[in-house]
Coordinates of C-alpha atoms in Angstrom, one line a residue:
Chain A
M18 CA 18.3 75.4 102.1
N19 CA 19.4 75.8 105.9
L20 CA 19.1 72.7 106.6
I21 CA 21.5 71.7 104.0
A22 CA 24.1 74.2 104.8
Q23 CA 24.4 72.4 108.2
Y24 CA 24.9 69.0 106.9
A25 CA 27.5 70.7 103.7
D26 CA 29.9 69.0 105.0
W27 CA 28.2 65.6 106.4
I28 CA 26.6 65.3 102.9
Y29 CA 30.9 66.3 101.4
L30 CA 31.6 62.7 103.4
V31 CA 28.8 61.2 101.1
A32 CA 30.0 62.2 97.8
A33 CA 33.7 61.4 98.8
V34 CA 32.7 57.5 99.8
L35 CA 31.1 57.6 96.3
F36 CA 33.9 58.6 94.7
I37 CA 35.8 55.8 95.8
L38 CA 33.3 53.5 95.4
T39 CA 33.4 54.5 91.8
L40 CA 37.5 53.8 91.7
K41 CA 36.7 50.1 94.2
G42 CA 34.1 49.7 91.1
L43 CA 36.6 48.9 87.8
S44 CA 37.7 46.6 89.5
S45 CA 35.4 44.3 87.2
P46 CA 33.6 45.2 84.2
T47 CA 29.8 44.1 85.9
G48 CA 30.7 46.0 88.8
A49 CA 32.5 49.6 86.5
I50 CA 28.9 50.6 85.5
A51 CA 27.0 50.8 88.9
G52 CA 30.8 52.3 90.0
N53 CA 30.4 55.7 87.7
R54 CA 26.7 56.0 88.6
Y55 CA 28.2 56.3 92.2
G56 CA 30.4 58.9 90.6
M57 CA 28.2 61.3 89.1
V58 CA 25.2 60.3 92.4
G59 CA 28.9 62.4 94.4
M60 CA 29.6 65.2 92.4
A61 CA 26.1 65.9 91.5
L62 CA 25.8 66.3 95.7
A63 CA 29.1 67.7 96.0
V64 CA 28.0 70.3 93.3
L65 CA 24.0 70.7 94.4
V66 CA 25.2 71.3 98.3
T67 CA 28.5 74.4 97.5
L68 CA 25.6 76.1 95.2
V69 CA 23.7 75.7 98.6
I70 CA 26.5 77.2 100.9
A71 CA 27.9 79.5 98.4
P72 CA 27.9 82.9 99.8
S73 CA 26.0 85.1 96.9
P74 CA 26.6 82.8 94.4
N75 CA 25.6 84.4 90.6
F76 CA 23.1 81.5 90.0
A77 CA 22.9 82.9 86.3
L78 CA 26.6 82.8 85.3
I79 CA 26.8 79.4 86.9
V80 CA 24.4 77.8 85.6
L81 CA 25.2 79.2 81.8
A82 CA 28.5 77.9 82.7
M83 CA 27.2 74.5 83.4
V84 CA 25.2 74.1 80.1
A85 CA 27.2 75.2 78.2
G86 CA 30.3 72.8 79.6
A87 CA 27.7 70.0 79.5
A88 CA 26.9 70.6 76.0
V89 CA 30.3 70.7 75.4
G90 CA 31.5 67.8 77.2
L91 CA 28.1 65.0 76.0
Y92 CA 29.4 65.7 72.5
R93 CA 32.5 64.9 72.6
A94 CA 32.0 62.1 74.5
K95 CA 30.0 61.0 71.9
T96 CA 32.2 61.9 69.0
V97 CA 34.9 60.7 69.5
P98 CA 36.9 57.4 68.4
M99 CA 38.2 55.3 70.6
T100 CA 41.6 55.4 68.8
Q101 CA 41.5 59.0 70.1
M102 CA 41.1 58.4 73.3
P103 CA 44.9 59.2 74.7
E104 CA 45.0 62.3 73.0
T105 CA 41.2 63.2 74.3
V106 CA 42.2 62.6 78.3
A107 CA 45.9 64.4 77.6
L108 CA 43.1 67.1 76.8
M109 CA 40.9 66.9 79.8
H110 CA 44.0 67.0 81.9
S111 CA 44.5 70.3 80.9
L112 CA 41.3 71.6 81.4
V113 CA 41.4 70.5 84.5
G114 CA 45.0 72.3 84.7
L115 CA 43.5 75.6 83.1
A116 CA 40.1 75.6 85.8
A117 CA 42.8 75.5 88.6
V118 CA 44.3 78.5 87.1
L119 CA 41.5 80.6 86.6
I120 CA 40.2 79.6 90.1
A121 CA 43.2 80.7 92.4
L122 CA 43.3 83.9 89.9
A123 CA 40.1 84.7 90.8
A124 CA 40.0 83.7 94.5
V125 CA 43.4 86.0 94.2
H126 CA 41.6 88.5 92.9
N127 CA 37.7 88.2 95.2
G128 CA 37.7 91.2 97.4
D129 CA 35.7 89.3 100.0
Q130 CA 38.7 87.1 100.3
H131 CA 41.1 87.4 103.2
H132 CA 44.0 84.8 102.8
S133 CA 45.5 83.3 105.4
T134 CA 49.5 82.6 104.8
V135 CA 48.5 79.1 105.0
Q136 CA 46.4 80.0 102.3
R137 CA 48.8 82.1 100.1
V138 CA 51.2 78.7 100.3
E139 CA 48.5 76.7 99.1
L140 CA 47.2 79.1 96.4
F141 CA 50.3 79.4 95.1
I142 CA 51.2 75.4 95.0
G143 CA 47.5 74.9 93.5
C144 CA 48.3 77.5 90.9
F145 CA 51.6 76.7 90.0
I146 CA 51.0 72.7 89.3
G147 CA 47.6 73.8 87.4
G148 CA 49.6 75.7 85.2
I149 CA 51.8 73.0 84.7
T150 CA 50.0 70.3 84.2
F151 CA 47.8 72.8 81.6
T152 CA 50.6 73.4 79.0
A153 CA 52.5 70.0 79.5
S154 CA 48.8 68.5 78.3
V155 CA 48.0 70.3 75.6
V156 CA 52.1 69.2 73.8
A157 CA 50.9 65.8 75.4
W158 CA 47.3 66.3 73.2
G159 CA 49.4 67.7 70.7
K160 CA 52.3 65.3 69.9
L161 CA 49.6 62.3 70.4
S162 CA 47.1 63.4 67.9
A163 CA 50.2 64.1 65.7
K164 CA 49.3 68.2 65.6
L165 CA 52.5 68.5 67.2
A166 CA 56.2 66.9 65.9
A167 CA 56.7 63.7 68.1
K168 CA 60.1 64.3 68.6
P169 CA 61.6 65.5 71.3
L170 CA 63.0 69.2 71.9
K171 CA 67.1 68.6 72.4
G172 CA 69.6 70.7 73.4
G173 CA 71.7 71.3 76.0
W174 CA 70.2 74.6 76.4
V175 CA 66.6 72.9 77.7
K176 CA 67.9 71.6 81.0
P177 CA 68.8 75.3 82.5
V178 CA 65.8 76.7 80.9
Q179 CA 64.1 74.1 82.9
I180 CA 65.5 75.0 85.9
G181 CA 65.6 78.3 85.5
L182 CA 62.0 78.6 84.6
A183 CA 61.1 76.4 88.0
L184 CA 63.6 79.0 89.5
G185 CA 61.5 81.8 88.3
M186 CA 58.6 80.6 89.1
V187 CA 59.2 79.8 93.2
G188 CA 61.0 83.0 93.5
F189 CA 57.4 84.9 92.1
G190 CA 55.7 82.9 94.3
G191 CA 58.0 83.5 97.1
H192 CA 57.4 87.6 96.9
Y193 CA 53.9 86.9 96.8
F194 CA 53.1 84.5 99.7
I195 CA 55.4 87.3 101.7
T196 CA 53.9 91.1 100.0
E197 CA 50.7 89.4 98.9
S198 CA 51.4 91.5 95.2
L199 CA 48.9 90.5 92.4
T200 CA 51.3 91.1 90.1
S201 CA 53.7 88.6 91.2
F202 CA 51.2 86.1 91.4
W203 CA 50.3 86.9 87.8
V204 CA 54.3 86.7 86.6
M205 CA 54.2 83.0 88.7
T206 CA 51.4 81.8 86.9
A207 CA 52.8 82.7 83.9
F208 CA 56.7 80.8 84.5
S209 CA 54.5 77.3 85.5
V210 CA 52.6 77.9 82.1
V211 CA 55.3 78.2 80.4
L212 CA 57.5 75.5 82.5
G213 CA 54.8 72.7 81.7
Y214 CA 55.7 73.0 77.7
F215 CA 59.3 72.7 78.8
L216 CA 59.0 69.6 80.9
I217 CA 57.1 67.9 78.4
A218 CA 58.5 69.0 74.6
P219 CA 61.5 67.3 75.6
I220 CA 60.1 64.0 75.9
G221 CA 59.4 61.7 72.8
G222 CA 55.7 60.7 71.1
G223 CA 56.8 57.2 71.9
D224 CA 56.5 57.9 75.7
M225 CA 53.4 59.4 75.9
P226 CA 51.5 57.1 77.2
V227 CA 53.5 57.9 80.7
V228 CA 53.3 61.0 80.4
V229 CA 49.8 61.3 80.3
S230 CA 49.7 59.6 83.5
M231 CA 51.9 61.3 85.3
L232 CA 49.5 64.5 84.1
N233 CA 46.8 62.2 85.0
S234 CA 48.6 62.5 88.8
Y235 CA 49.1 66.3 88.1
S236 CA 45.5 66.8 87.7
G237 CA 44.2 65.3 91.1
W238 CA 47.4 66.9 92.9
A239 CA 46.0 70.4 92.0
A240 CA 42.7 69.8 92.8
A241 CA 43.8 68.5 95.7
G242 CA 45.5 71.9 96.1
I243 CA 42.7 73.9 95.1
G244 CA 40.8 72.1 98.0
F245 CA 43.8 72.8 100.6
T246 CA 42.6 76.6 100.2
L247 CA 39.0 75.9 100.6
N248 CA 39.7 73.8 103.5
N249 CA 37.0 71.4 100.9
S250 CA 37.5 68.0 102.5
V251 CA 35.8 66.6 99.2
L252 CA 38.3 68.3 97.2
I253 CA 41.2 66.9 98.8
I254 CA 40.0 63.5 98.8
A255 CA 39.1 63.1 95.6
G256 CA 42.5 65.2 94.6
S257 CA 44.4 62.8 96.4
L258 CA 41.7 59.7 95.0
V259 CA 43.4 60.8 91.6
G260 CA 47.0 61.7 92.4
S261 CA 47.3 58.2 93.6
S262 CA 45.7 56.7 90.4
G263 CA 47.6 58.6 88.2
A264 CA 50.9 57.4 90.3
I265 CA 49.9 54.6 90.4
L266 CA 49.1 54.2 86.5
S267 CA 52.7 55.8 85.5
Y268 CA 54.5 53.0 87.0
I269 CA 52.6 50.4 85.5
M270 CA 53.4 52.0 81.9
C271 CA 57.3 52.7 82.9
K272 CA 58.0 49.4 84.7
A273 CA 56.2 48.1 80.8
M274 CA 58.4 49.8 78.9
N275 CA 61.3 48.8 80.8
R276 CA 62.4 52.6 81.4
S277 CA 62.3 54.6 84.6
L278 CA 60.3 57.5 85.4
M279 CA 63.2 59.9 86.0
N280 CA 64.7 58.2 82.9
V281 CA 61.5 59.6 81.1
I282 CA 61.3 63.3 82.7
F283 CA 65.0 63.7 82.6
G284 CA 66.4 61.4 80.6
G285 CA 65.3 62.0 76.7
G286 CA 64.3 59.1 74.9
M287 CA 65.0 55.9 74.0
G288 CA 67.3 57.4 71.4
G289 CA 65.7 56.1 68.5
D290 CA 67.8 57.1 65.9
E291 CA 70.9 56.3 66.9
A292 CA 69.4 52.4 67.5
A293 CA 67.8 52.6 64.4
G294 CA 71.0 53.7 62.5
A295 CA 73.0 50.3 64.0
A296 CA 70.3 47.9 62.7
G297 CA 70.8 48.9 59.7
D298 CA 74.5 48.0 60.1
A299 CA 73.3 44.5 60.1
V300 CA 73.7 41.6 58.2
Q301 CA 70.8 40.4 55.7
K302 CA 69.5 37.5 57.7
A303 CA 66.9 35.0 56.3
Y304 CA 62.9 34.7 56.6
K305 CA 60.6 33.0 55.4
S306 CA 57.8 34.8 54.2
G307 CA 53.9 33.0 53.2
S308 CA 50.9 34.5 51.8
A309 CA 47.3 35.4 53.6
D310 CA 46.0 32.0 52.9
D311 CA 49.2 30.0 54.1
A312 CA 49.0 31.3 57.3
A313 CA 44.6 31.6 57.3
F314 CA 45.4 28.0 56.3
M315 CA 47.7 27.0 59.5
M316 CA 45.4 28.8 62.0
S317 CA 42.4 26.5 60.3
N318 CA 44.6 23.5 61.2
A319 CA 45.6 24.5 64.6
D320 CA 43.8 23.2 67.6
S321 CA 44.6 27.2 69.7
V322 CA 45.7 30.6 68.5
V323 CA 46.5 33.2 70.1
I324 CA 46.6 36.6 68.5
V325 CA 49.0 39.7 70.3
P326 CA 48.0 43.0 68.6
G327 CA 49.9 46.2 68.6
Y328 CA 49.3 49.4 68.2
G329 CA 49.2 49.1 64.2
L330 CA 46.0 47.1 64.2
A331 CA 44.9 50.0 65.5
V332 CA 46.5 52.4 63.1
S333 CA 44.8 50.5 60.3
R334 CA 41.1 49.5 61.7
A335 CA 41.8 46.1 61.0
Q336 CA 40.1 45.0 64.7
H337 CA 36.8 44.4 63.3
A338 CA 37.7 42.2 60.9
L339 CA 40.3 40.5 63.2
Q340 CA 37.4 40.1 65.3
E341 CA 35.5 38.4 62.0
Y342 CA 38.5 36.1 61.7
A343 CA 38.7 35.0 65.3
N344 CA 35.0 34.2 65.1
A345 CA 34.9 31.8 61.9
L346 CA 38.2 30.4 63.8
T347 CA 35.7 30.1 67.2
E348 CA 33.5 27.6 64.7
K349 CA 36.4 25.6 63.4
G350 CA 36.4 24.7 67.0
V351 CA 40.2 26.7 67.5
K352 CA 40.2 28.3 70.2
V353 CA 41.5 31.8 70.5
R354 CA 42.5 34.2 72.5
Y355 CA 44.1 37.5 72.7
A356 CA 47.4 38.4 74.2
I357 CA 47.5 42.3 75.5
H358 CA 50.7 43.8 76.1
P359 CA 50.5 46.7 78.8
V360 CA 52.3 49.4 76.0
A361 CA 50.4 47.5 72.9
G362 CA 48.3 51.3 73.2
R363 CA 48.9 54.7 73.5
M364 CA 47.8 54.8 77.4
P365 CA 46.9 52.3 80.0
G366 CA 44.2 49.7 78.6
H367 CA 44.3 51.2 75.4
M368 CA 43.9 47.9 73.3
N369 CA 41.4 46.4 75.8
V370 CA 39.2 49.6 74.8
L371 CA 40.1 49.5 71.2
L372 CA 39.4 45.4 71.4
A373 CA 35.8 46.1 73.4
E374 CA 35.1 48.1 70.9
A375 CA 35.5 45.4 68.1
E376 CA 33.0 43.1 69.9
V377 CA 35.7 41.2 71.1
P378 CA 34.7 39.1 74.5
Y379 CA 36.2 40.0 77.5
E380 CA 37.1 36.5 78.0
Q381 CA 39.0 36.4 75.3
V382 CA 41.4 38.7 76.2
Q383 CA 44.7 38.1 78.5
E384 CA 46.6 39.6 80.0
M385 CA 50.8 39.1 79.6
E386 CA 51.2 37.6 83.5
E387 CA 47.8 35.3 82.7
I388 CA 49.0 34.0 79.1
N389 CA 53.0 34.3 79.1
S390 CA 53.3 30.0 80.6
D391 CA 50.6 29.2 78.0
F392 CA 52.3 30.4 75.0
S393 CA 54.4 26.5 75.3
N394 CA 50.9 24.7 74.8
T395 CA 50.2 27.1 71.9
D396 CA 50.2 25.9 68.3
V397 CA 50.1 29.3 66.3
V398 CA 51.2 33.0 68.0
L399 CA 49.6 35.8 65.5
V400 CA 51.6 39.2 65.8
I401 CA 49.7 42.0 63.9
G402 CA 51.2 45.6 64.0
A403 CA 53.7 44.5 67.1
N404 CA 56.9 44.5 67.2
D405 CA 59.4 44.6 70.3
V406 CA 56.4 43.7 72.6
V407 CA 57.5 40.5 71.4
N408 CA 60.9 40.8 71.0
P409 CA 63.2 37.9 72.5
A410 CA 66.5 39.7 73.0
A411 CA 64.5 41.6 75.8
L412 CA 65.0 38.3 77.7
K413 CA 68.8 36.9 76.4
D414 CA 70.5 40.1 75.2
K415 CA 72.1 41.7 77.8
Q416 CA 73.3 44.4 75.3
S417 CA 70.1 45.1 73.9
P418 CA 68.0 48.9 75.3
I419 CA 65.2 46.8 76.0
Y420 CA 66.8 44.3 77.8
G421 CA 64.5 43.3 81.2
M422 CA 61.4 44.9 79.9
P423 CA 58.7 42.3 80.1
I424 CA 57.2 40.9 77.0
L425 CA 54.9 38.5 75.4
E426 CA 56.9 35.2 75.0
A427 CA 55.6 34.2 71.3
H428 CA 58.9 33.0 70.2
K429 CA 57.9 29.8 72.6
A430 CA 54.7 28.5 70.5
R431 CA 54.9 26.0 68.1
T432 CA 54.3 28.3 65.3
V433 CA 54.3 32.1 64.9
I434 CA 52.9 34.6 62.4
V435 CA 53.8 38.1 61.9
V436 CA 51.7 40.4 59.6
K437 CA 54.4 43.9 59.5
R438 CA 54.4 46.0 56.7
S439 CA 57.9 45.0 56.1
M440 CA 60.8 44.2 57.6
S441 CA 62.1 47.7 59.0
A442 CA 62.8 48.3 63.4
G443 CA 60.0 48.9 65.0
Y444 CA 59.5 51.9 67.3
A445 CA 62.6 51.2 69.8
G446 CA 64.4 50.8 66.2
L447 CA 65.7 47.1 67.1
D448 CA 65.8 44.3 64.9
N449 CA 63.9 41.5 66.4
E450 CA 65.2 38.0 65.5
L451 CA 61.8 36.5 66.5
F452 CA 61.6 36.8 62.4
Y453 CA 64.0 35.0 61.6
L454 CA 62.9 31.5 63.3
D455 CA 62.6 28.7 61.5
K456 CA 59.0 28.2 62.8
T457 CA 58.3 31.9 61.9
M458 CA 56.9 33.5 58.9
M459 CA 56.1 36.8 57.8
V460 CA 53.0 37.8 55.8
F461 CA 53.7 41.4 54.9
G462 CA 51.0 44.2 54.4
D463 CA 48.2 46.4 55.2
A464 CA 46.6 44.3 58.6
K465 CA 44.0 45.0 57.6
K466 CA 44.4 44.2 53.9
V467 CA 45.7 40.8 55.6
V468 CA 42.8 40.2 58.2
E469 CA 40.2 40.2 55.3
D470 CA 41.8 38.3 53.1
M471 CA 42.9 35.6 55.8
L472 CA 38.8 36.3 56.4
K473 CA 38.0 35.2 52.4
A474 CA 40.2 32.2 52.9
V475 CA 38.2 30.8 55.7
A476 CA 35.2 31.0 54.6
H477 CA 36.1 28.7 51.3
Chain B
M30 CA 46.0 45.9 104.2
S31 CA 48.3 46.2 107.1
S32 CA 50.7 48.5 106.5
T33 CA 47.5 50.8 106.1
E34 CA 46.6 50.1 109.3
T35 CA 49.8 51.5 110.9
V36 CA 49.5 54.1 108.8
A37 CA 46.5 55.2 109.6
Q38 CA 47.9 54.8 113.5
A39 CA 50.4 56.7 112.6
A40 CA 48.9 59.7 111.2
T41 CA 45.9 59.9 114.3
Q42 CA 48.7 59.8 116.1
A43 CA 50.2 63.1 114.3
A44 CA 47.1 65.3 114.2
Q45 CA 46.5 63.6 118.1
T46 CA 50.0 65.1 119.1
A47 CA 49.5 68.2 117.0
A48 CA 46.5 68.7 118.6
A49 CA 47.5 68.5 121.7
S50 CA 50.0 71.0 122.1
L51 CA 48.1 73.7 120.9
P52 CA 45.6 75.5 123.0
V53 CA 42.1 75.1 121.7
E54 CA 41.5 78.3 120.4
Q55 CA 44.1 78.5 117.9
L56 CA 43.2 75.0 117.0
V57 CA 39.9 76.0 115.5
Q58 CA 41.6 78.3 113.2
T59 CA 44.2 76.3 112.6
P60 CA 42.9 73.1 111.3
F61 CA 45.2 72.4 108.7
V62 CA 46.7 69.5 110.5
A63 CA 43.4 68.1 110.0
T64 CA 43.3 68.7 106.4
F65 CA 46.3 67.2 106.0
T66 CA 45.8 64.0 107.9
I67 CA 42.8 63.8 105.1
F68 CA 45.0 63.7 102.5
V69 CA 47.9 61.4 103.5
L70 CA 44.3 59.2 104.4
A71 CA 43.0 59.3 100.8
I72 CA 46.1 59.1 99.5
F73 CA 46.6 55.1 100.8
I74 CA 42.8 54.3 99.8
G75 CA 43.4 55.7 96.7
Y76 CA 46.8 53.4 96.6
H77 CA 44.5 50.7 97.2
V78 CA 42.1 51.0 95.2
V79 CA 44.0 51.6 92.5
W80 CA 45.7 48.6 92.4
S81 CA 42.8 46.5 92.4
V82 CA 41.5 48.4 89.6
T83 CA 41.6 45.7 86.6
P84 CA 44.3 46.5 83.6
A85 CA 41.8 46.0 81.0
L86 CA 39.7 49.1 82.6
H87 CA 42.9 51.2 82.7
T88 CA 41.7 53.3 80.1
P89 CA 38.4 53.8 81.3
L90 CA 39.7 53.9 84.6
M91 CA 41.4 57.7 83.9
A92 CA 38.7 59.5 81.8
V93 CA 36.8 58.8 85.4
T94 CA 39.5 60.1 87.6
N95 CA 39.5 62.8 84.7
A96 CA 36.0 63.9 86.3
L97 CA 36.9 62.7 89.4
S98 CA 39.4 65.6 89.6
S99 CA 37.1 68.2 88.2
I100 CA 35.0 68.2 91.3
I101 CA 37.7 71.5 91.1
V102 CA 34.3 72.8 90.1
V103 CA 32.9 73.4 93.3
G104 CA 36.1 75.6 94.3
A105 CA 35.2 77.3 90.6
V106 CA 31.1 78.1 91.5
L107 CA 33.0 79.1 95.4
Q108 CA 34.2 82.1 93.4
T109 CA 31.6 82.6 90.6
V110 CA 30.2 85.2 93.5
D111 CA 28.7 88.8 93.8
I112 CA 31.0 90.8 95.0
G113 CA 30.1 93.9 97.0
G114 CA 26.9 93.8 95.2
Q115 CA 28.3 93.8 91.6
A116 CA 28.0 90.3 89.5
I117 CA 30.9 91.0 86.6
T118 CA 34.3 91.5 88.4
L119 CA 37.2 89.8 87.4
T120 CA 36.7 87.0 89.9
S121 CA 33.1 85.8 89.1
V122 CA 34.3 85.8 85.3
L123 CA 37.2 83.8 85.3
G124 CA 34.7 81.1 88.5
A125 CA 32.3 81.0 85.7
V126 CA 35.2 80.3 82.7
S127 CA 36.1 77.7 85.4
V128 CA 32.5 76.3 86.0
F129 CA 32.5 76.0 82.2
L130 CA 35.7 74.0 82.0
A131 CA 35.4 71.8 85.0
S132 CA 32.0 71.3 83.4
V133 CA 33.1 69.8 80.4
N134 CA 35.3 67.3 81.8
I135 CA 32.5 66.4 84.4
F136 CA 29.9 65.5 81.6
G137 CA 32.2 64.5 78.9
G138 CA 34.8 62.0 81.6
F139 CA 30.5 59.9 82.6
A140 CA 29.8 59.8 79.6
V141 CA 33.0 58.7 78.2
T142 CA 33.3 56.3 80.8
S143 CA 29.8 55.4 80.2
R144 CA 30.3 54.4 76.3
M145 CA 33.7 52.9 77.1
L146 CA 32.2 50.3 79.8
E147 CA 29.0 49.9 77.5
M148 CA 31.7 47.6 75.0
F149 CA 32.6 46.0 78.2
K150 CA 29.5 45.3 79.4
K151 CA 28.1 43.3 75.9
K152 CA 30.6 40.7 75.7
K153 CA 29.5 39.7 78.7
K154 CA 26.4 37.6 77.9

């Protein structure tokens, strides 16, 4: 035991290296599984060492809490459907945030510990980041799981309230810093928790992919903040890794949605309402529509088919039927690939997981950059449940709100088949000229029903 | 890569200058610059490692980083302690609750990540 305590920092270092390897492993699906194991080992090492070096730890309480936590966590991990991953991840962020708050509160109430001035600042920072992360993630979870209205909170009063809460939080934090007043610390915590709500409530449901990534980052910074207080390097390292990971994901998501982070946080949405009104004014344009059988016939006679799945596919749970259909096409000698836009799902990489769950081979799934140059050599593009991510206006129309957003260039293919419920506008509320091209055929109906019909048509 | 190295050098230098300007005994008590150096360097490692993650695995990345940020459990364990011989204090109860919350995340995060990664693996054959 003494030996372990003596080398505690070394073991923490090993844990930190294992955490870095965990992230490194994710550069390929083969290395990722080993990476995940490194993470588990690192975590186990860090926890065991901490148990040894903790001054008079209450083992009964700790073990009880861990066993209960493990039971809840493992159950949830086993049962959660992949479509619900975004809200699950949001919920997990809120737990990290809340834990950070409780640890900070526990620390300020700990009579055995004296906190230096630097530590008081760190406690304050760790606690308020945790508080914001906590409620902000709960709101994000609510919006993603449709338990809260996805509509943004609007009004001129929102910004003053945010600023007021932020100032109050910093003010009481400062008061705690100078006087070590516990009351001020609690009030500061309360302010941060309320601020978390008001930071995310004004952001629309469609921007949640960015928000979830951002909160991922916050939860890391909260851990790092607590690490500073405890002067514990493994917390600081793990926290910073997570913090920068979340920041990068937010950046990628913003770029894919053609928005800046500032715009998402302070800008208040793409104005779905106004844009939808504008689209309603548009004159009725001519489009071609066909049946699932027609579509299936075209694809069976093609050499290459690229499938562009959107979130609509996941909503109607059509991914398994789609993969069966893709297999049937492959057997007929058609080259089938999937093209994934970065914002195809509700969080970064979400669509990839949904397709992987439907047993789509990893090699068939291609990212936007990989496949965009191939569309002009493709016979048929099948767009299912996607809209804005294939809207050519993003490339050509400078007036369009989505101008500049990177898209999948489906309009370059020889034939385009679009499966859609109706001609209604997409999330951004924009009309999509792809639907009116001569080479485009619309197939109306529920994605799953249409795919099943196509599957039947191929089987006969 | 070279940018990381330059920053690493700069950070080490900054740490050394800061160390040199402090008396020795004070240095032992004020490791803030040292911790801060770790912090800054870890951000740079994170930045470079995460850019190498394939976009297809961004969801597992978020799930596993969630588990990693629950390393905060270390802080929670350090508060779940007997104070002045008393087992149940505000501190120990708050500590135990945060051990619980962090454990949900640790076990849940790693488990759901491996569940997702298995899905990607199956198709590798």
